[in-house]
CSV table of C-alpha atoms in Angstrom, one decimal:
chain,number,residue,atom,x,y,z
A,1,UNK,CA,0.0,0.0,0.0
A,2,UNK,CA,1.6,3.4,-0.9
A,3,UNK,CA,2.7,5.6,2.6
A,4,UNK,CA,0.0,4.8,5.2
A,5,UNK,CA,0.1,8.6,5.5
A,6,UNK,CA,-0.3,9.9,2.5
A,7,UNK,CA,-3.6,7.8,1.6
A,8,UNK,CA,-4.8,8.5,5.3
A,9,UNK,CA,-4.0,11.8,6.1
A,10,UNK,CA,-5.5,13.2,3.3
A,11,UNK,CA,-8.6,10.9,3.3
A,12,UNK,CA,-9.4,10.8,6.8
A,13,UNK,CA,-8.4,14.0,8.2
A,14,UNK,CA,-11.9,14.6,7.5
A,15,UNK,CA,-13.9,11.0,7.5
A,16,UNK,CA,-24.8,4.8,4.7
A,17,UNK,CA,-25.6,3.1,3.6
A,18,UNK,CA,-26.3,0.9,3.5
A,19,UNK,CA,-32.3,-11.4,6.9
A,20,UNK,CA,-31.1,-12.4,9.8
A,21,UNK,CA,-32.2,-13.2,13.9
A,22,UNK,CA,-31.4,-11.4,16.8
A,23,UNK,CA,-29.3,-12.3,19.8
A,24,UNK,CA,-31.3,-12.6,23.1
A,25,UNK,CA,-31.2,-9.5,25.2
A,26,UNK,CA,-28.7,-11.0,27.9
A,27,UNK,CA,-25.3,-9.3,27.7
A,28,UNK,CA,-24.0,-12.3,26.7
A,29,UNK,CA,-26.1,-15.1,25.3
A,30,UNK,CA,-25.2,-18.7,24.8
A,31,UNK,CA,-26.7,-21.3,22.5
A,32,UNK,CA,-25.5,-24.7,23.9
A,33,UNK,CA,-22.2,-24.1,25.0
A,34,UNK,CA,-21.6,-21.5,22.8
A,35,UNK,CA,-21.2,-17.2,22.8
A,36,UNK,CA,-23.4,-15.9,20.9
A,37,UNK,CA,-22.6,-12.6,19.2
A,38,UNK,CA,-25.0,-10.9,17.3
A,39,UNK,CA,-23.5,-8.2,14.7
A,40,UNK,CA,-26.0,-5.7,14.2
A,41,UNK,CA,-25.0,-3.0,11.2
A,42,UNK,CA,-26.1,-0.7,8.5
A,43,UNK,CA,-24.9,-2.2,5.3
A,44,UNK,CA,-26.9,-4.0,3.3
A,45,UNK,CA,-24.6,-4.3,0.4
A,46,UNK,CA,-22.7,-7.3,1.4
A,47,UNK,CA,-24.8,-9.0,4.3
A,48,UNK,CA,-24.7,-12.2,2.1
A,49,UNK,CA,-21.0,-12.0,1.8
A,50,UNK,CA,-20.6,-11.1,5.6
A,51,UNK,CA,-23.0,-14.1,6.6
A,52,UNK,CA,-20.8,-16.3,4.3
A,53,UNK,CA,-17.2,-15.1,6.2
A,54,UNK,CA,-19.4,-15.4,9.6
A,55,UNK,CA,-19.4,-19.1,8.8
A,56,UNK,CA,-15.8,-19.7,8.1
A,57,UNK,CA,-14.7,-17.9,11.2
A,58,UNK,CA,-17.6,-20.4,13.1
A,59,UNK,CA,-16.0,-23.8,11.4
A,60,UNK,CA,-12.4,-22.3,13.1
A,61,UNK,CA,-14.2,-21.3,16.0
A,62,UNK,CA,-16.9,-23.6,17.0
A,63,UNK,CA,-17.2,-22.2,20.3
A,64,UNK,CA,-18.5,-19.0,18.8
A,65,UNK,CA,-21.7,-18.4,17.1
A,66,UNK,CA,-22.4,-15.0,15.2
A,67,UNK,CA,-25.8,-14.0,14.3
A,68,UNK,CA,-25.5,-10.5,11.7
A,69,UNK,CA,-28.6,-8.6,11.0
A,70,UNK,CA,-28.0,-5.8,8.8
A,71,UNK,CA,-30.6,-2.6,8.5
A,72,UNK,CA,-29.8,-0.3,5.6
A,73,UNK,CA,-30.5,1.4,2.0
A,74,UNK,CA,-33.6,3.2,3.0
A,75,UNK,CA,-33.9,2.0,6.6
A,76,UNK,CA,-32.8,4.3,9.3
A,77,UNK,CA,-30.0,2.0,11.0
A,78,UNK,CA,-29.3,5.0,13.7
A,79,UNK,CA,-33.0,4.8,15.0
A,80,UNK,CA,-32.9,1.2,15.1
A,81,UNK,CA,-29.6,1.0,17.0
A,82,UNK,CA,-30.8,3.5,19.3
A,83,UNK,CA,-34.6,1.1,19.5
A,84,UNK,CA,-31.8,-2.0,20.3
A,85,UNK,CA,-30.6,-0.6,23.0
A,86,UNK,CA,-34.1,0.8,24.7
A,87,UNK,CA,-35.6,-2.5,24.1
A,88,UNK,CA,-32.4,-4.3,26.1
A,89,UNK,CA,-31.8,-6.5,23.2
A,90,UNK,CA,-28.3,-5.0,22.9
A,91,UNK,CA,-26.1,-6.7,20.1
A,92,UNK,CA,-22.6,-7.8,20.9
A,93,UNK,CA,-20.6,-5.5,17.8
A,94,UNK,CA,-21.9,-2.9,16.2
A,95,UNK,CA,-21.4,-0.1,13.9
A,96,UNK,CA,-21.5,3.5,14.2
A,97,UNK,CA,-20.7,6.5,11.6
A,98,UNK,CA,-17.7,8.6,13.1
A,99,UNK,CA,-17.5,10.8,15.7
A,100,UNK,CA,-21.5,11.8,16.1
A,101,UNK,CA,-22.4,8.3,16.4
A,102,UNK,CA,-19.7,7.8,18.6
A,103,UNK,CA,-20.7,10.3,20.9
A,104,UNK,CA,-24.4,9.3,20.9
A,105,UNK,CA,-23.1,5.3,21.9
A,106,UNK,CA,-20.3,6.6,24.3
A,107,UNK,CA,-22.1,4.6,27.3
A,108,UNK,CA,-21.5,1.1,25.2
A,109,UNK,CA,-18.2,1.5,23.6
A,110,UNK,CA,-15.5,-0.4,24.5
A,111,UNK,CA,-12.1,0.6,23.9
A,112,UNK,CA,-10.5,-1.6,21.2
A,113,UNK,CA,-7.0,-0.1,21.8
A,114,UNK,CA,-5.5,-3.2,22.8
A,115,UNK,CA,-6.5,-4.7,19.0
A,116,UNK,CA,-4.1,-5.9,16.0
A,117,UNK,CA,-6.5,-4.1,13.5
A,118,UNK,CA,-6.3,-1.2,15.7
A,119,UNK,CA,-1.8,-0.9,15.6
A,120,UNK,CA,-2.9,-1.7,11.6
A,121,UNK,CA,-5.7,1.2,10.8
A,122,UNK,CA,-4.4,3.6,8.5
A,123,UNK,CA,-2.6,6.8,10.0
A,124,UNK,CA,-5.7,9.3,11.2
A,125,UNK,CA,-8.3,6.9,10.6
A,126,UNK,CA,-8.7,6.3,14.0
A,127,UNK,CA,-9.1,9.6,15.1
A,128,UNK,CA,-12.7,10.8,14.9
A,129,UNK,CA,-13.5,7.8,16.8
A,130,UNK,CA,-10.7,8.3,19.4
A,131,UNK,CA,-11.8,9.4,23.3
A,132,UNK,CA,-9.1,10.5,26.6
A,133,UNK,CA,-6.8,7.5,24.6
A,134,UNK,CA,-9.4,5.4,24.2
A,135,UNK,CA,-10.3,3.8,20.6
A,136,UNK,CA,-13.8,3.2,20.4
A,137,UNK,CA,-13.8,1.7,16.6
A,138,UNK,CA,-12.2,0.0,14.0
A,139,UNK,CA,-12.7,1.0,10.3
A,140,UNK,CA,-14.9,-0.9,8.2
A,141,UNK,CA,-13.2,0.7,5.1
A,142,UNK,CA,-12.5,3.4,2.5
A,143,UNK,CA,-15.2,4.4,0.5
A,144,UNK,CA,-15.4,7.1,-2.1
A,145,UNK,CA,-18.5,8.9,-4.2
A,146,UNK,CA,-18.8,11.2,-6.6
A,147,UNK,CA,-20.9,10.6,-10.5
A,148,UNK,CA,-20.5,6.9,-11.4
A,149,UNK,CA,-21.2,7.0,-15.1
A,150,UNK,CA,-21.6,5.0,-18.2
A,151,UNK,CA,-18.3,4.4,-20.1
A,152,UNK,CA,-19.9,2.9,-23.0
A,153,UNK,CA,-22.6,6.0,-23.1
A,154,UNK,CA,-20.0,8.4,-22.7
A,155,UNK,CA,-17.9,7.0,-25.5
A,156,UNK,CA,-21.0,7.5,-28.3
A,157,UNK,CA,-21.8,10.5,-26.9
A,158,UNK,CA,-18.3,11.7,-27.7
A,159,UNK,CA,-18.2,12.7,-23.5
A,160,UNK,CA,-14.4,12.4,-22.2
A,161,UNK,CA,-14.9,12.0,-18.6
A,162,UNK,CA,-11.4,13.2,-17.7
A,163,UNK,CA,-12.1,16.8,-19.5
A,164,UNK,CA,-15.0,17.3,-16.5
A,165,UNK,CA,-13.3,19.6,-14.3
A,166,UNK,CA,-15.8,22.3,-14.1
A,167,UNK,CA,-19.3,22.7,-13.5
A,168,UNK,CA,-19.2,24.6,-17.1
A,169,UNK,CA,-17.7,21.5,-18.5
A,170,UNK,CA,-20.2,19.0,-16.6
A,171,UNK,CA,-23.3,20.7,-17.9
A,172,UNK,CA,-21.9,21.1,-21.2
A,173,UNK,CA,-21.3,17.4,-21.2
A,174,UNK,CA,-24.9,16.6,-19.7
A,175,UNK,CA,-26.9,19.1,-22.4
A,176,UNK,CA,-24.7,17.2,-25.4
A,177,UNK,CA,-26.0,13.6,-23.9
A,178,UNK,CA,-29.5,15.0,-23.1
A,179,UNK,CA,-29.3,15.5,-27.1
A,180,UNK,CA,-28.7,12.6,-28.0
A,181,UNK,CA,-30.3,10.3,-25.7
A,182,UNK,CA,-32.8,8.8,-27.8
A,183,UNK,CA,-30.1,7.6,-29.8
A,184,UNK,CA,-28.1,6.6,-27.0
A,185,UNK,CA,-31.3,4.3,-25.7
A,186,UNK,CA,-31.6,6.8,-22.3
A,187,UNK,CA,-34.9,7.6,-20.4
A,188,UNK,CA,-33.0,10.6,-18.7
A,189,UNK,CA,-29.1,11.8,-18.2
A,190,UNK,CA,-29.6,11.5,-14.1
A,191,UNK,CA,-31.4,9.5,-11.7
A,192,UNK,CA,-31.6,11.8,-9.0
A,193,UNK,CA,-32.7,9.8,-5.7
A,194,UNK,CA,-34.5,13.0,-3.8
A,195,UNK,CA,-36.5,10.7,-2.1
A,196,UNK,CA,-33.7,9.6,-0.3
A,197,UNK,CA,-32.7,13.2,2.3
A,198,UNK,CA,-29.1,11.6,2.5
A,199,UNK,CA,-28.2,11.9,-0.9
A,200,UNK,CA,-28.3,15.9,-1.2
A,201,UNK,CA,-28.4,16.4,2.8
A,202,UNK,CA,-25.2,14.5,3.5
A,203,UNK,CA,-23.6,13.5,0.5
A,204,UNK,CA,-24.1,16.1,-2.0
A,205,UNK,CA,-23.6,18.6,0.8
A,206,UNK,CA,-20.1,17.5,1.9
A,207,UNK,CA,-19.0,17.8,-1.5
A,208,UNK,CA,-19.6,21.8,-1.0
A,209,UNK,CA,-19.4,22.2,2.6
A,210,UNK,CA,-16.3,20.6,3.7
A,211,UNK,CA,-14.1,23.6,2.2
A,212,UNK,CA,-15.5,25.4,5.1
A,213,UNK,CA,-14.2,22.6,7.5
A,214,UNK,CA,-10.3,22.2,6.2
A,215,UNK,CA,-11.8,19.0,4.9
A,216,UNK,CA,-11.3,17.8,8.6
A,217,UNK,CA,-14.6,15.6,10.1
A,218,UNK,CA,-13.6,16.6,13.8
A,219,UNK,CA,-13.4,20.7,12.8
A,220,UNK,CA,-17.0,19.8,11.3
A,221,UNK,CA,-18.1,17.8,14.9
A,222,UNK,CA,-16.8,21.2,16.8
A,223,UNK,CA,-18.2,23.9,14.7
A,224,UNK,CA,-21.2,25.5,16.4
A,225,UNK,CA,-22.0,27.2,12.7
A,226,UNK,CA,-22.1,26.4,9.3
A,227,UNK,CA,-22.0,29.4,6.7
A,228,UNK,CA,-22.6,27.6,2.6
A,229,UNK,CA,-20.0,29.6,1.7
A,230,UNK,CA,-20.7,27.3,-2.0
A,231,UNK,CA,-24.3,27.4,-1.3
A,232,UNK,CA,-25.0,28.8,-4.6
A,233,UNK,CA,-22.4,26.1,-5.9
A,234,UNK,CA,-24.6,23.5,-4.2
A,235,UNK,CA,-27.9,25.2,-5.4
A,236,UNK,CA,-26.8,25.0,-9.3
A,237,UNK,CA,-25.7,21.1,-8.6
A,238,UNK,CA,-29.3,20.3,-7.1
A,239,UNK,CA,-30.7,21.7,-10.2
A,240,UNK,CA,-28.5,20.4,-12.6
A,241,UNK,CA,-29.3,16.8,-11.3
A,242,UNK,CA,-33.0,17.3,-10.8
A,243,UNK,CA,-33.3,18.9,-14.9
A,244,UNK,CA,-31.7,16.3,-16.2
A,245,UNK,CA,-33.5,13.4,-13.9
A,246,UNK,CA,-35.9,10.5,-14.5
A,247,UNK,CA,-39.3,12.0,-13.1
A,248,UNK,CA,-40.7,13.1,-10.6
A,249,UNK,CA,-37.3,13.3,-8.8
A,250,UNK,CA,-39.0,13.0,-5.1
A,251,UNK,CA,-40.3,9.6,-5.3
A,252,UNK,CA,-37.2,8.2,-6.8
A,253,UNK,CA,-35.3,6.6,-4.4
A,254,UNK,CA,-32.1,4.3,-4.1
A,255,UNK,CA,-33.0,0.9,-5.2
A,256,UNK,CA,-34.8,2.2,-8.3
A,257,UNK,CA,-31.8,4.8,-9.1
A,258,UNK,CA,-29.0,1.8,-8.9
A,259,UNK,CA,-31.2,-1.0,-10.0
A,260,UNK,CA,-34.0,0.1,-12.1
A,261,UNK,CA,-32.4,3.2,-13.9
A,262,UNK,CA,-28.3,2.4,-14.0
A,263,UNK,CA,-27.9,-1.0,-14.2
A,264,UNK,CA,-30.2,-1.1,-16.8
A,265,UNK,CA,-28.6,1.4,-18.5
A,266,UNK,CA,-31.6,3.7,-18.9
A,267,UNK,CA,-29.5,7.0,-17.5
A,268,UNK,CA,-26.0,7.7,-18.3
A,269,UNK,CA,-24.5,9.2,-14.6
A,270,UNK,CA,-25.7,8.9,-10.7
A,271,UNK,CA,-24.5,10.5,-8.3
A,272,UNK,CA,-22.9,7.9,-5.7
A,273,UNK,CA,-20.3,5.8,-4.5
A,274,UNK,CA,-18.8,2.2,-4.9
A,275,UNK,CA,-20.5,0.5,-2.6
A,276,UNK,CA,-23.3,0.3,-5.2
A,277,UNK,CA,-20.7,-1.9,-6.6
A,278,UNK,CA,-21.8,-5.6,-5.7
A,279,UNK,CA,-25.8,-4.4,-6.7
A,280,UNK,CA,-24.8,-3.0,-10.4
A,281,UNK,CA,-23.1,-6.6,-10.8
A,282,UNK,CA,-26.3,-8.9,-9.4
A,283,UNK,CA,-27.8,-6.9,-12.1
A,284,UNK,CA,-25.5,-7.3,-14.8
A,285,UNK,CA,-22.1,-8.4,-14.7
A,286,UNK,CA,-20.6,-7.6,-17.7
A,287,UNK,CA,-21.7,-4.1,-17.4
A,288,UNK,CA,-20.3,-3.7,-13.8
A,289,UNK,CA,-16.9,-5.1,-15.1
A,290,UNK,CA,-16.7,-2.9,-18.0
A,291,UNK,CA,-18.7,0.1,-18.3
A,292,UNK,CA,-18.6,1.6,-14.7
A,293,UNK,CA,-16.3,4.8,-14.2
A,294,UNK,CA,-16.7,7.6,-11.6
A,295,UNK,CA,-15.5,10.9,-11.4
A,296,UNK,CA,-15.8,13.6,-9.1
A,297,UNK,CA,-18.5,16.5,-8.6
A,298,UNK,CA,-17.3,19.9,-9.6
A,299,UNK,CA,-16.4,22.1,-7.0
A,300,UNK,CA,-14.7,25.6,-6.9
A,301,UNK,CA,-11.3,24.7,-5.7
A,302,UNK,CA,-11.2,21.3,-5.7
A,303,UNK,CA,-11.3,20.6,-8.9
A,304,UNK,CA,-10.4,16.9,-9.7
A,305,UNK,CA,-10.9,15.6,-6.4
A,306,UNK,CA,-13.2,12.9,-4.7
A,307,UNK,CA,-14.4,12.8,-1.6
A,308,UNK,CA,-12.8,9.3,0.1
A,309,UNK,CA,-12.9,8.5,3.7
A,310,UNK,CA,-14.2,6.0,6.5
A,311,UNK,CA,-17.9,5.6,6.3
A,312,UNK,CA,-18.8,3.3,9.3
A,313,UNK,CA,-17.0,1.5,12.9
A,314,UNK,CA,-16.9,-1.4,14.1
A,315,UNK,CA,-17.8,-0.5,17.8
A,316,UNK,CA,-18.5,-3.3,20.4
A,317,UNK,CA,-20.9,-3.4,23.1
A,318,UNK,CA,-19.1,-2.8,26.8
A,319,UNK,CA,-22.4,-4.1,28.4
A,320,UNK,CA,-21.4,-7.1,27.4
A,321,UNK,CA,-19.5,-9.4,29.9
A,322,UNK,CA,-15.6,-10.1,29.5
A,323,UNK,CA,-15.4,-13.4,28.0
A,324,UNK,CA,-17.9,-11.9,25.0
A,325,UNK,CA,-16.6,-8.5,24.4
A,326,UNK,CA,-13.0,-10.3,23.9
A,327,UNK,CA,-14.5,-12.6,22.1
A,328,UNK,CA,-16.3,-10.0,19.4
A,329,UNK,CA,-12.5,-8.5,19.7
A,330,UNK,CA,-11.0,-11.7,18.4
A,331,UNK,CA,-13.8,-11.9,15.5
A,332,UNK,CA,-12.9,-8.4,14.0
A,333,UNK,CA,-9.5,-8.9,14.5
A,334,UNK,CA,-9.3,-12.1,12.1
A,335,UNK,CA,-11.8,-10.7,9.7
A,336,UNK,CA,-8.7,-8.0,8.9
A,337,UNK,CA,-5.7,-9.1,9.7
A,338,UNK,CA,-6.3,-13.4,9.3
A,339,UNK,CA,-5.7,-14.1,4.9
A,340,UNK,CA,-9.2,-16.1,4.8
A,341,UNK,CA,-10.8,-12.2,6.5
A,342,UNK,CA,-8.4,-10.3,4.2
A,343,UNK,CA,-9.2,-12.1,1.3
A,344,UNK,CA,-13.2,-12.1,1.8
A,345,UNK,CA,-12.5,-8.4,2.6
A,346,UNK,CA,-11.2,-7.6,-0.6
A,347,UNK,CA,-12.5,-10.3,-3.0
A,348,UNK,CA,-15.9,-10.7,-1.3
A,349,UNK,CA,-16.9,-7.4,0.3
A,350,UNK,CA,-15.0,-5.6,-2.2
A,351,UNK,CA,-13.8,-3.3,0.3
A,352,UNK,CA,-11.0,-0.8,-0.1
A,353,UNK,CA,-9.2,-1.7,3.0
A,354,UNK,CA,-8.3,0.8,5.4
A,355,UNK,CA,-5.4,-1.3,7.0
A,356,UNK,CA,-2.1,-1.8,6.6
A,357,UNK,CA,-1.0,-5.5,5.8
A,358,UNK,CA,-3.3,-6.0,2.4
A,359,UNK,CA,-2.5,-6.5,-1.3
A,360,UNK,CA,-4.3,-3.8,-3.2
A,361,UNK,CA,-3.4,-5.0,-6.2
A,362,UNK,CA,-6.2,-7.4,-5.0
A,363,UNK,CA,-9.1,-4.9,-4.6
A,364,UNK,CA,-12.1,-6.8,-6.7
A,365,UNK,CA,-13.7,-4.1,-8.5
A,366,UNK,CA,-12.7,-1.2,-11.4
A,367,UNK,CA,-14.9,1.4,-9.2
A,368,UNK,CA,-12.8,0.5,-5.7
A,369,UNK,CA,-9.5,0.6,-7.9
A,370,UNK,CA,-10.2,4.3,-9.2
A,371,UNK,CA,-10.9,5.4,-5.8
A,372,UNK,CA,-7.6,3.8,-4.3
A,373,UNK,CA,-6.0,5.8,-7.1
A,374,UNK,CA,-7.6,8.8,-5.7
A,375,UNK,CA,-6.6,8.3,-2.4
A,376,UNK,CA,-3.1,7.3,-3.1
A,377,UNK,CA,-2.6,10.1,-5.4
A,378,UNK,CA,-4.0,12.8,-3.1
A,379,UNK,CA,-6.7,13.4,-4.9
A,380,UNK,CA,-9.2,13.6,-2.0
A,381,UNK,CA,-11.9,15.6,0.1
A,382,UNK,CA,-12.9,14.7,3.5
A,383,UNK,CA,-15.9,13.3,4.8
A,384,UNK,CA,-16.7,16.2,7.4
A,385,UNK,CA,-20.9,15.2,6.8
A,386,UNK,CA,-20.1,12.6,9.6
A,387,UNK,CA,-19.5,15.3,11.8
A,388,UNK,CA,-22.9,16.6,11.2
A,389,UNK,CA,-24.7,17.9,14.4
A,390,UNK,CA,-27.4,14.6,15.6
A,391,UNK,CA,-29.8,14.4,12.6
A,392,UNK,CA,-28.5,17.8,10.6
A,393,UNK,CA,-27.6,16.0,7.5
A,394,UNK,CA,-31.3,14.4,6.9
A,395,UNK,CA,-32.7,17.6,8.3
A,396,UNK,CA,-31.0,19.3,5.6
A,397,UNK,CA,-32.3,16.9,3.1
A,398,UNK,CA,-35.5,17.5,4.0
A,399,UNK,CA,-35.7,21.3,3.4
A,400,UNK,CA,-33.9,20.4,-0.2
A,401,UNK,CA,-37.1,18.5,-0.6
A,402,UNK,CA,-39.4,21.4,0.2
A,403,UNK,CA,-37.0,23.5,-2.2
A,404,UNK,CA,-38.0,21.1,-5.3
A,405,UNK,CA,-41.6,21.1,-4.3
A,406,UNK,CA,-41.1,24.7,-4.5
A,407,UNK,CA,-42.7,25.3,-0.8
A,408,UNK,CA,-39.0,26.8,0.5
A,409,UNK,CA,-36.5,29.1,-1.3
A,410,UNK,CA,-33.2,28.0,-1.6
A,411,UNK,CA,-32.3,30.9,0.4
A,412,UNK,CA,-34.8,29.8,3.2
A,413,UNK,CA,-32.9,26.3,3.3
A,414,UNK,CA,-29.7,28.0,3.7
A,415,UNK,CA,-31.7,30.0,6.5
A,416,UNK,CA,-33.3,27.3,8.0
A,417,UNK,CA,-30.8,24.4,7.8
A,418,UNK,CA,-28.3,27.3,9.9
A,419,UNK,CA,-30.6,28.2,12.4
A,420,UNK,CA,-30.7,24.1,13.1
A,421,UNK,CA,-27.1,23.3,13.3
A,422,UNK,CA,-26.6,25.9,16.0
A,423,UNK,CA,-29.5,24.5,17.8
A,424,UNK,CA,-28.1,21.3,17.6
A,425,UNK,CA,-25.1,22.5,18.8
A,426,UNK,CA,-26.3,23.6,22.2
């Protein structure tokens, strides 16, 4: 892996996605003579391919027995976390998104200082989750996001995705595929998923807020103000998308923009990141292998550059008794540092890994590898949205809504979504 510094540093200074049973509500439950460790986390994308590693780590371990249920896509994993807990069915590991999450689980984290994947985590990719010296979460992965688009379109449209630099240049590009999109077999340019408040709340908004934040999540997590110093960058970008869109824009949401619209080629660009990876290839393979590119979102500044960070933590439950929270230590430390958990990291989850001790030349997919060359390059934004005040982000995404049903201003959402982040700050 190139410098552990310069892909973290510059990636994580700064920083959803996404059946199964449940563990019983005891601390530590036992089936048998077995621990029981439910995993309980927010991405769907590769539940399957978790359950599958799960297994493996069982037939070395037949002591231990891990139950994952995974709440995602357009589930509200935070709320049910939060539900978990009040109910007393508490699970063993589970994840949280930087240091908001990790402030609102504080009373169940344990510290994972003493881990190998914890000496092994990239340089500053511990640190939002980081307490008085205390680690309370390991990195899932990188993950990066900007407009995943259609090689093959953009090739007969006579769109070179490199010369996109500008927002000029971008919707120059989108007006000459709008053109032509008959011919080019296209319902729309965009699927822009407005139904879902996270993709303009938290994603689309990092991309022109964290400027304001020195790209750093933890400067975002302190701030008691935000000011959309690019709100009118922002504004223009949320129009763009929502033009150009397979209508109406505010009942299209997540599933139907990756499933329905880009992997069956019906729009030529969507805005999001590789974790959409494994679902484009269920859909169709050959396309997923072949025809997937992304490229960043034009900003003032940043030109070139794609926002890459660590999207979720491993956290584990310090409610649990000794025996199982070493235990659920001993599980996450073979899933990334053990070559059956590395391989299924990279191969299976298609993860871009966030530790030392991996063979990138192994990452699975084309969309993970032009990310890693991002990161390793210094190409990257931060992921300050996970340092969001409480529910800011979807708050946010919920006055963008009222702005494209034309019942707020975009200057009243600037307004509004202020006023809320310094009330959320008291």
């Amino acid at each position: 892996m190139k410098g552990k510094t310069i892909v973290s540093t510059l990636l994580i200074s700064s920083a959803l996605l996404s059946g199964c049973s449940f563990s019983s509500s005891e601390p530590s439950s036992s089936d048998g003579d077995k621990l029981t460790i439910e995993i309980f986390q927010g991405k769907v994308e590769f539940k399957d391919q978790f359950e599958a590693l799960a297994e493996e780590y069982e037939k070395e371990n037949p002591d231990v027995d891990i139950k994952i249920t995974a709440v995602g896509g357009g589930s509200d994993y935070a709320g049910s976390l939060k539900t978990k807990f009040a109910s007393g069915d508490e699970p063993e590991i589970f994840s949280i998104a930087g240091p908001t999450e990790a402030a609102n689980f504080e009373q169940y984290l344990s510290d994972l200082s003493d881990t190998k994947a914890a000496d092994l985590a990239l340089e500053g990719s511990l640190d939002p989750v980081t307490k008085d010296g205390e680690v309370h979460g390991l990195p899932f992965n990188q993950e990066g996001y900007g407009f995943i688009y259609n090689k093959k379109v953009f090739k007969e449209a006579g769109i070179h995705s490199e010369d996109i630099l500008t927002y000029e240049d971008l919707e120059k590009a989108v007006k000459e595929i709008d053109s032509q999109k008959d011919q080019l077999g296209l319902e729309a340019v965009f699927a822009f998923p407005a139904k879902e408040k996270w993709v303009p709340g938290n994603h689309l908004s990092n991309v022109f807020l964290a400027s304001e934040f020195n790209q750093q999540v933890l400067e975002a997590y302190h701030a008691e103000s935000v000011s959309f110093e690019k709100g009118k960058e922002f504004q223009r970008m949320v129009d763009l998308q929502t033009e150009y869109s397979v209508q109406p824009v505010l009942s299209l949401d997540y599933s139907q923009q990756v499933e329905e619209y880009f992997s069956l080629q019906k729009v030529a660009i969507i805005q999001q990141g590789n974790w959409i990876y494994p679902s484009v290839e269920q859909m169709d393979q050959e396309f997923a292998e072949n025809n997937m590119g992304i490229m960043p979102i034009p900003v003032e500044g940043s030109e070139g550059k794609l926002p890459v960070g660590i999207p979720n933590y491993w956290a584990v439950n310090n409610n649990s008794d000794d025996e199982v929270i070493q235990a659920s230590k001993d599980f996450l430390d073979w899933m990334y540092t053990s070559e059956v958990g590395k391989e299924a990291v990279l191969k299976d989850f298609k993860f871009i890994p966030a530790y030392e001790g991996f063979d990138t030349d192994g990452i699975a997919d084309p969309l993970s590898k032009e990310i890693y060359t991002y990161s390793s390059n210094g190409d990257t934004t931060g992921w300050v949205l996970l340092g969001y005040p409480g529910v800011w982000g979807d708050y946010l995404g919920g006055n963008i809504q009222k702005y494209l049903s034309e019942k707020m201003t975009w200057d009243e959402v600037e307004e509004d979504s202020k006023q809320k982040w310094e009330e959320l700050r008291k």
